[in-house]
PDB file of C-alpha atoms in Angstrom:
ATOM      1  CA  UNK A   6      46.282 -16.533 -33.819  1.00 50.00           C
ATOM      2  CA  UNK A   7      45.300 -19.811 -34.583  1.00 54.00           C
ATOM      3  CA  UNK A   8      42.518 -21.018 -36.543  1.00 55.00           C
ATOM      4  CA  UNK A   9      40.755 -22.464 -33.319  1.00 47.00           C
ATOM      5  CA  UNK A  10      41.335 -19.196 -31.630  1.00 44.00           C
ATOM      6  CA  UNK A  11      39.853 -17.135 -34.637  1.00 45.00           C
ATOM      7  CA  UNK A  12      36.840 -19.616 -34.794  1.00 42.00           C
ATOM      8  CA  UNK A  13      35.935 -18.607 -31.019  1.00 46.00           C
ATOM      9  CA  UNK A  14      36.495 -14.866 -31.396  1.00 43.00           C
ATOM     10  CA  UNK A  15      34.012 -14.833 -34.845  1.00 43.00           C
ATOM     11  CA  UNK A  16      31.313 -17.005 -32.693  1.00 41.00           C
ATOM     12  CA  UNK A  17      31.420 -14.885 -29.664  1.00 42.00           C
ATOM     13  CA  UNK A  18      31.461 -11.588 -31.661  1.00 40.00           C
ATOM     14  CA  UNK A  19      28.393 -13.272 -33.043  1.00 42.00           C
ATOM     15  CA  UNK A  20      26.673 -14.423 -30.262  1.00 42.00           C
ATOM     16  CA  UNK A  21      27.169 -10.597 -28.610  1.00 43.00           C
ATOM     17  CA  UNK A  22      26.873  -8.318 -31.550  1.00 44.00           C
ATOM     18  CA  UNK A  23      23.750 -10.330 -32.923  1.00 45.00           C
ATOM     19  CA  UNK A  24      21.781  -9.923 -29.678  1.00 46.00           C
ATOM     20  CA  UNK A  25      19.772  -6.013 -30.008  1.00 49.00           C
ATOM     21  CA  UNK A  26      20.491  -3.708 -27.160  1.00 46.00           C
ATOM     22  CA  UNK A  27      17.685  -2.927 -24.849  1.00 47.00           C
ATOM     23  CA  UNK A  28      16.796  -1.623 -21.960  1.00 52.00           C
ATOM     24  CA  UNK A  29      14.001  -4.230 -20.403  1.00 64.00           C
ATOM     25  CA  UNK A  30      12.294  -2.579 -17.683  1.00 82.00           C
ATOM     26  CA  UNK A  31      10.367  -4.082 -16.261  1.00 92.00           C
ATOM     27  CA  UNK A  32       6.206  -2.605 -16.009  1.00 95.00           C
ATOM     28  CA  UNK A  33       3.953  -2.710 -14.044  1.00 96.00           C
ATOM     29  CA  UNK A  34       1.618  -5.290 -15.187  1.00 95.00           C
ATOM     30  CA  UNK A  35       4.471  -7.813 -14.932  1.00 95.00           C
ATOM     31  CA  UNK A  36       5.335  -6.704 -10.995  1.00 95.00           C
ATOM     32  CA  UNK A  37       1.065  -6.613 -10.396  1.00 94.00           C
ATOM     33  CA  UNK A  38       1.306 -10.054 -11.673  1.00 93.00           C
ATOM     34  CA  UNK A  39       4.240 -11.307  -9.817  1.00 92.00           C
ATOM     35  CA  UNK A  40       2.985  -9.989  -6.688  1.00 92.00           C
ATOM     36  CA  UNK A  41      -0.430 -11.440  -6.883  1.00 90.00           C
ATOM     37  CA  UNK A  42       1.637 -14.385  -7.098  1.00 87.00           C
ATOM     38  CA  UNK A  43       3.829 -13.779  -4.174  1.00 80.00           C
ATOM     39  CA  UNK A  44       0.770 -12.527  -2.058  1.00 77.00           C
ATOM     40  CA  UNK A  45       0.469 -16.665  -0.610  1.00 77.00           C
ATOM     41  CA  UNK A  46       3.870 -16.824   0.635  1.00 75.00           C
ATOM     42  CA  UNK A  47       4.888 -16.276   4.155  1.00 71.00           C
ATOM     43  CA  UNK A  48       8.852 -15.121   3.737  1.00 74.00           C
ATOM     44  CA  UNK A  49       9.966 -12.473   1.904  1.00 73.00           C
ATOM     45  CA  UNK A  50       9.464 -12.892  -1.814  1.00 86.00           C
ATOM     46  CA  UNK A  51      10.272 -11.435  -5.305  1.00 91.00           C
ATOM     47  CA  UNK A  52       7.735  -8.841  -4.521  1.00 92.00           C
ATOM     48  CA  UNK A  53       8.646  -7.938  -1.208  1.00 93.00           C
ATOM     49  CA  UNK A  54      12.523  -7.488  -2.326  1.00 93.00           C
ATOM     50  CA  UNK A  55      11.798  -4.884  -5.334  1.00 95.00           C
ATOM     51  CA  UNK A  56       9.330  -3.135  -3.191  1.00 96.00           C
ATOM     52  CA  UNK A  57      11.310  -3.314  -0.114  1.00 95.00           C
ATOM     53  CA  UNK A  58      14.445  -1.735  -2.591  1.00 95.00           C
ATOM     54  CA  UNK A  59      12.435   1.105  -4.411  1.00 96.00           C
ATOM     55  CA  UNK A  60      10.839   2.172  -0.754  1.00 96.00           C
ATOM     56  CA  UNK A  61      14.567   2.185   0.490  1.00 95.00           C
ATOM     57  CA  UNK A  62      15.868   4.352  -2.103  1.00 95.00           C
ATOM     58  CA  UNK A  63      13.252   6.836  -2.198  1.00 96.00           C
ATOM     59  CA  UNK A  64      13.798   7.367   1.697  1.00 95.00           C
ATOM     60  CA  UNK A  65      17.552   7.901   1.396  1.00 93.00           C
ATOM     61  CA  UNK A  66      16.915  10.760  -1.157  1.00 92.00           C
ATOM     62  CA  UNK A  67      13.543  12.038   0.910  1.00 93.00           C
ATOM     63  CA  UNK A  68      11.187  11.239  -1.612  1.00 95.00           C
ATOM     64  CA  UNK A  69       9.227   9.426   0.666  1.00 97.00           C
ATOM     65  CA  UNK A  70       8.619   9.593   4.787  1.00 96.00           C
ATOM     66  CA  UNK A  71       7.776   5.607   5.292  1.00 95.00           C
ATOM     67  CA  UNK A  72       8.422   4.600   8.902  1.00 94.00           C
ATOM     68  CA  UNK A  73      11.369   2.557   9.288  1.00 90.00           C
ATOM     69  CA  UNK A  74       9.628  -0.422  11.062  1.00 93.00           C
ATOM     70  CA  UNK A  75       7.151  -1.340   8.190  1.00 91.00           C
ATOM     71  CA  UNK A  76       7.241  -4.611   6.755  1.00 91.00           C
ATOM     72  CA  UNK A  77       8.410  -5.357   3.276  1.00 91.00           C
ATOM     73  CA  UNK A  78       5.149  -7.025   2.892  1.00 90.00           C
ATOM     74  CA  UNK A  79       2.919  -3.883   3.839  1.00 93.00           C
ATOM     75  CA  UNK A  80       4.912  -2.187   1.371  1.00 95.00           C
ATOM     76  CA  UNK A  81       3.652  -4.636  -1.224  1.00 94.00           C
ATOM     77  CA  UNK A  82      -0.001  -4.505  -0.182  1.00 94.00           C
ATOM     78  CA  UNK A  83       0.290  -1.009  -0.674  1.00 97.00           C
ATOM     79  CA  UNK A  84       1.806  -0.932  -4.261  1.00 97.00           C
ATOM     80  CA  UNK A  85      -0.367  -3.741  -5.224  1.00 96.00           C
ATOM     81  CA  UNK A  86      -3.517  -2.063  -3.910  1.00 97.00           C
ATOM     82  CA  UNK A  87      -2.158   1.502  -5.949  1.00 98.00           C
ATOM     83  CA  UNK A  88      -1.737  -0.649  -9.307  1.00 97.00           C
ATOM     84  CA  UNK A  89      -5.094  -2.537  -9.495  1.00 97.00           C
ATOM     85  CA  UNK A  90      -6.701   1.281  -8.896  1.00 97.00           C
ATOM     86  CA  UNK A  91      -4.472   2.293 -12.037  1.00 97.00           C
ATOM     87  CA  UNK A  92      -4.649  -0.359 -14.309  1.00 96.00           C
ATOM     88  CA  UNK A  93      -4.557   2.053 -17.085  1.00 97.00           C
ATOM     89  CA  UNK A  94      -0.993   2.926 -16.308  1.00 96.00           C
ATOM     90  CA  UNK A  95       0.541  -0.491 -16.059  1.00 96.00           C
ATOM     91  CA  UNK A  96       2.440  -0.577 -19.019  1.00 96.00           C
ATOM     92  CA  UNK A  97       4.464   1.923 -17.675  1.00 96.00           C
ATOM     93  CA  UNK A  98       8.134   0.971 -15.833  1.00 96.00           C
ATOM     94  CA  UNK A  99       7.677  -0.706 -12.212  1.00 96.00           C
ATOM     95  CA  UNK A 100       9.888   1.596 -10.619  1.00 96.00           C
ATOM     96  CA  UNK A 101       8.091   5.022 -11.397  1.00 96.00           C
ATOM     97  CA  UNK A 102       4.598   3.352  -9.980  1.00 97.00           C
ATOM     98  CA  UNK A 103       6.069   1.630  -7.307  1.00 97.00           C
ATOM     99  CA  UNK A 104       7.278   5.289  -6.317  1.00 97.00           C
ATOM    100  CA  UNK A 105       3.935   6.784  -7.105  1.00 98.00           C
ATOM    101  CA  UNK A 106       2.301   4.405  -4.823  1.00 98.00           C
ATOM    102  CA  UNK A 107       4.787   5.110  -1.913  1.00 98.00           C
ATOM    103  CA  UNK A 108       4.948   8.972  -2.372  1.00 97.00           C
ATOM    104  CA  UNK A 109       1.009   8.709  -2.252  1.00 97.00           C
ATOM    105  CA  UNK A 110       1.132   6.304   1.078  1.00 98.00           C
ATOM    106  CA  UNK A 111       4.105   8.537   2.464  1.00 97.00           C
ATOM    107  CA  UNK A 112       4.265  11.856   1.863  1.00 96.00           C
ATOM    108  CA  UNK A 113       6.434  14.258   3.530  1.00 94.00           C
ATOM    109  CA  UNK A 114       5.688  16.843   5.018  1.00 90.00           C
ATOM    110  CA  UNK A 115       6.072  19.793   2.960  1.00 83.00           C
ATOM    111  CA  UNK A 116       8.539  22.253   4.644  1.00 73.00           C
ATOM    112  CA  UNK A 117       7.409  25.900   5.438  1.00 68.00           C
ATOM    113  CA  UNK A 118       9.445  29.341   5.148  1.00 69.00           C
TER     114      UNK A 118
END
């Protein structure tokens, strides 16, 4: 190899293996935040999209019985309205209160012997 080539290989191998592994979740104060920010726009926003995703994979494994003709945005109302109720919980990841909110606004029905 020559010396150009081993140059490149030490400064990627630094640029990768000096960067800390984490897992960045992100929480709910952020997505409260970014919603309130969305709330003023008319197409589908940031908001809308992880809402919109969360609600769509809690229906395909039944954790949730949302009718399928709501609108990403009434979704969002709904998460938005369940995190400013729980502010005290908003450090925790996005995904587990955006679920909470959903299971809350869509049960299902519980299934009887």
């Amino acid at each position: 190899m020559s010396r150009l080539g081993t140059g490149i290989a030490i400064a990627a191998l630094t640029v990768f293996l000096g960067t800390p592994a984490q897992a960045d979740w992100l929480r709910g104060h952020k997505l409260k935040a970014q919603c309130e920010l969305d709330a003023s726009r008319s197409e589908w926003s940031f908001c809308d999209g992880y809402v919109f995703g969360v609600a769509e994979s809690l229906k395909l494994g039944g954790a949730i019985c949302a009718p399928d003709d709501l609108e990403p945005s009434a979704l969002s109302a709904i998460v938005v309205e369940y995190l400013r109720e729980h502010e005290d919980v908003l450090t925790q990841v996005a995904f587990a209160l955006t679920g909470r909110a959903l299971k809350h606004a869509y049960p299902c029905p519980v299934a009887t012997p």
